[in-house]
Amino acid sequence: MLKDKHLIDPMDFTIGQLEEIFKLAHQIIENPKEYSHICDGKILATLFYEPSTRTRFSFEAAMMRLGGNILGFSEPNSSSASKGETLADTIKMVSIYSDIITMRHPREGSARVASMYSEVPVINAGDGGHQHPTQTLTDLLTIETLKGSLSNQTIGLCGDLKYGRTVHSLIKAMSRYEGNKFVLISPKELQIPDYIRDEILKKNNIEFKEVERLEDVIEEVDILYMTRIQKERFFNEKEYLRLKDSYILDMDKMNLAKEDMIVMHPLPRVNEIAVEVDSDKRAAYFKQAEYGMYARMALICKLLGVC
Ligand code: CP
């Protein structure tokens, strides 16, 4: 049962609970009308202390397509946070006004703190460079649908593996399924954090390698997960400028890849995937964003206990 649970970390749900969400997401995709009033009278609060397009809009679209209502802010300066209100007080208030809360915040651990003060389920929509569990639900639903299985995949993760929270969440989540291998492609400066390498990959004897050149390994992977260099998390602009064009996926590189590989990206992209790749049948990133809305519809239903 997922009713009244929080989702802060991708590991908060068991594999069985994730399967429940994916099954419901597929049912919603098949028959959206059946779910169009399931959340009548319910309110979702979207508290975004950092910019977003996909996560906020897909949560809001999800709740509206379920018949519910939304409130919230996309800019913290329009809330009393700008007057010095603590996160704890904001959450206490918002959990009186709403039935479920989703929050994006620049501070790592902030979603966990919010869940401690909330009377209603809290969903982490991204906490600093830490975790982004609903992006992981989106990614898993995409892989399960387009590749047919969450097991026995070789997953190439490319770009900013240090600050990219979607990467950290996806490695954690895919490590739980049998036979998955990781090819980690990044400049030395942007390699995965030690806790992911040691506590997730090494500790669980998961096969992985770390390389610098995409063209050397692209032919091996079943899923290529491209990421943006996370400008907002760099302390030093010169370092960002030096690394920002480390990887550009274009058709020359795509021609080296498997015919049935899929290219994923949490988006937004800057220039790490050339626009010419969009029309290749293996480009899955816009479909992935669409699955994000269905994954969030299913999640909202489950946490509210309406399905
Ligand atoms: N993937 C993702 O989190 O996109 P946004 O930053 O636009 O929400």
mmCIF file of N, CA and C in Angstrom, residues 148 266 275:
data_model
loop_
_atom_site.group_PDB
_atom_site.id
_atom_site.type_symbol
_atom_site.label_atom_id
_atom_site.label_comp_id
_atom_site.label_asym_id
_atom_site.label_seq_id
_atom_site.Cartn_x
_atom_site.Cartn_y
_atom_site.Cartn_z
ATOM 1 N N GLY A 148 11.252 -3.183 -23.036
ATOM 2 C CA GLY A 148 10.543 -4.413 -22.670
ATOM 3 C C GLY A 148 10.962 -5.031 -21.354
ATOM 4 N N PRO A 266 17.007 13.519 -19.475
ATOM 5 C CA PRO A 266 15.940 14.050 -18.611
ATOM 6 C C PRO A 266 15.421 15.399 -19.119
ATOM 7 N N VAL A 275 20.344 18.607 -32.772
ATOM 8 C CA VAL A 275 18.934 18.562 -33.172
ATOM 9 C C VAL A 275 18.708 17.509 -34.262
#
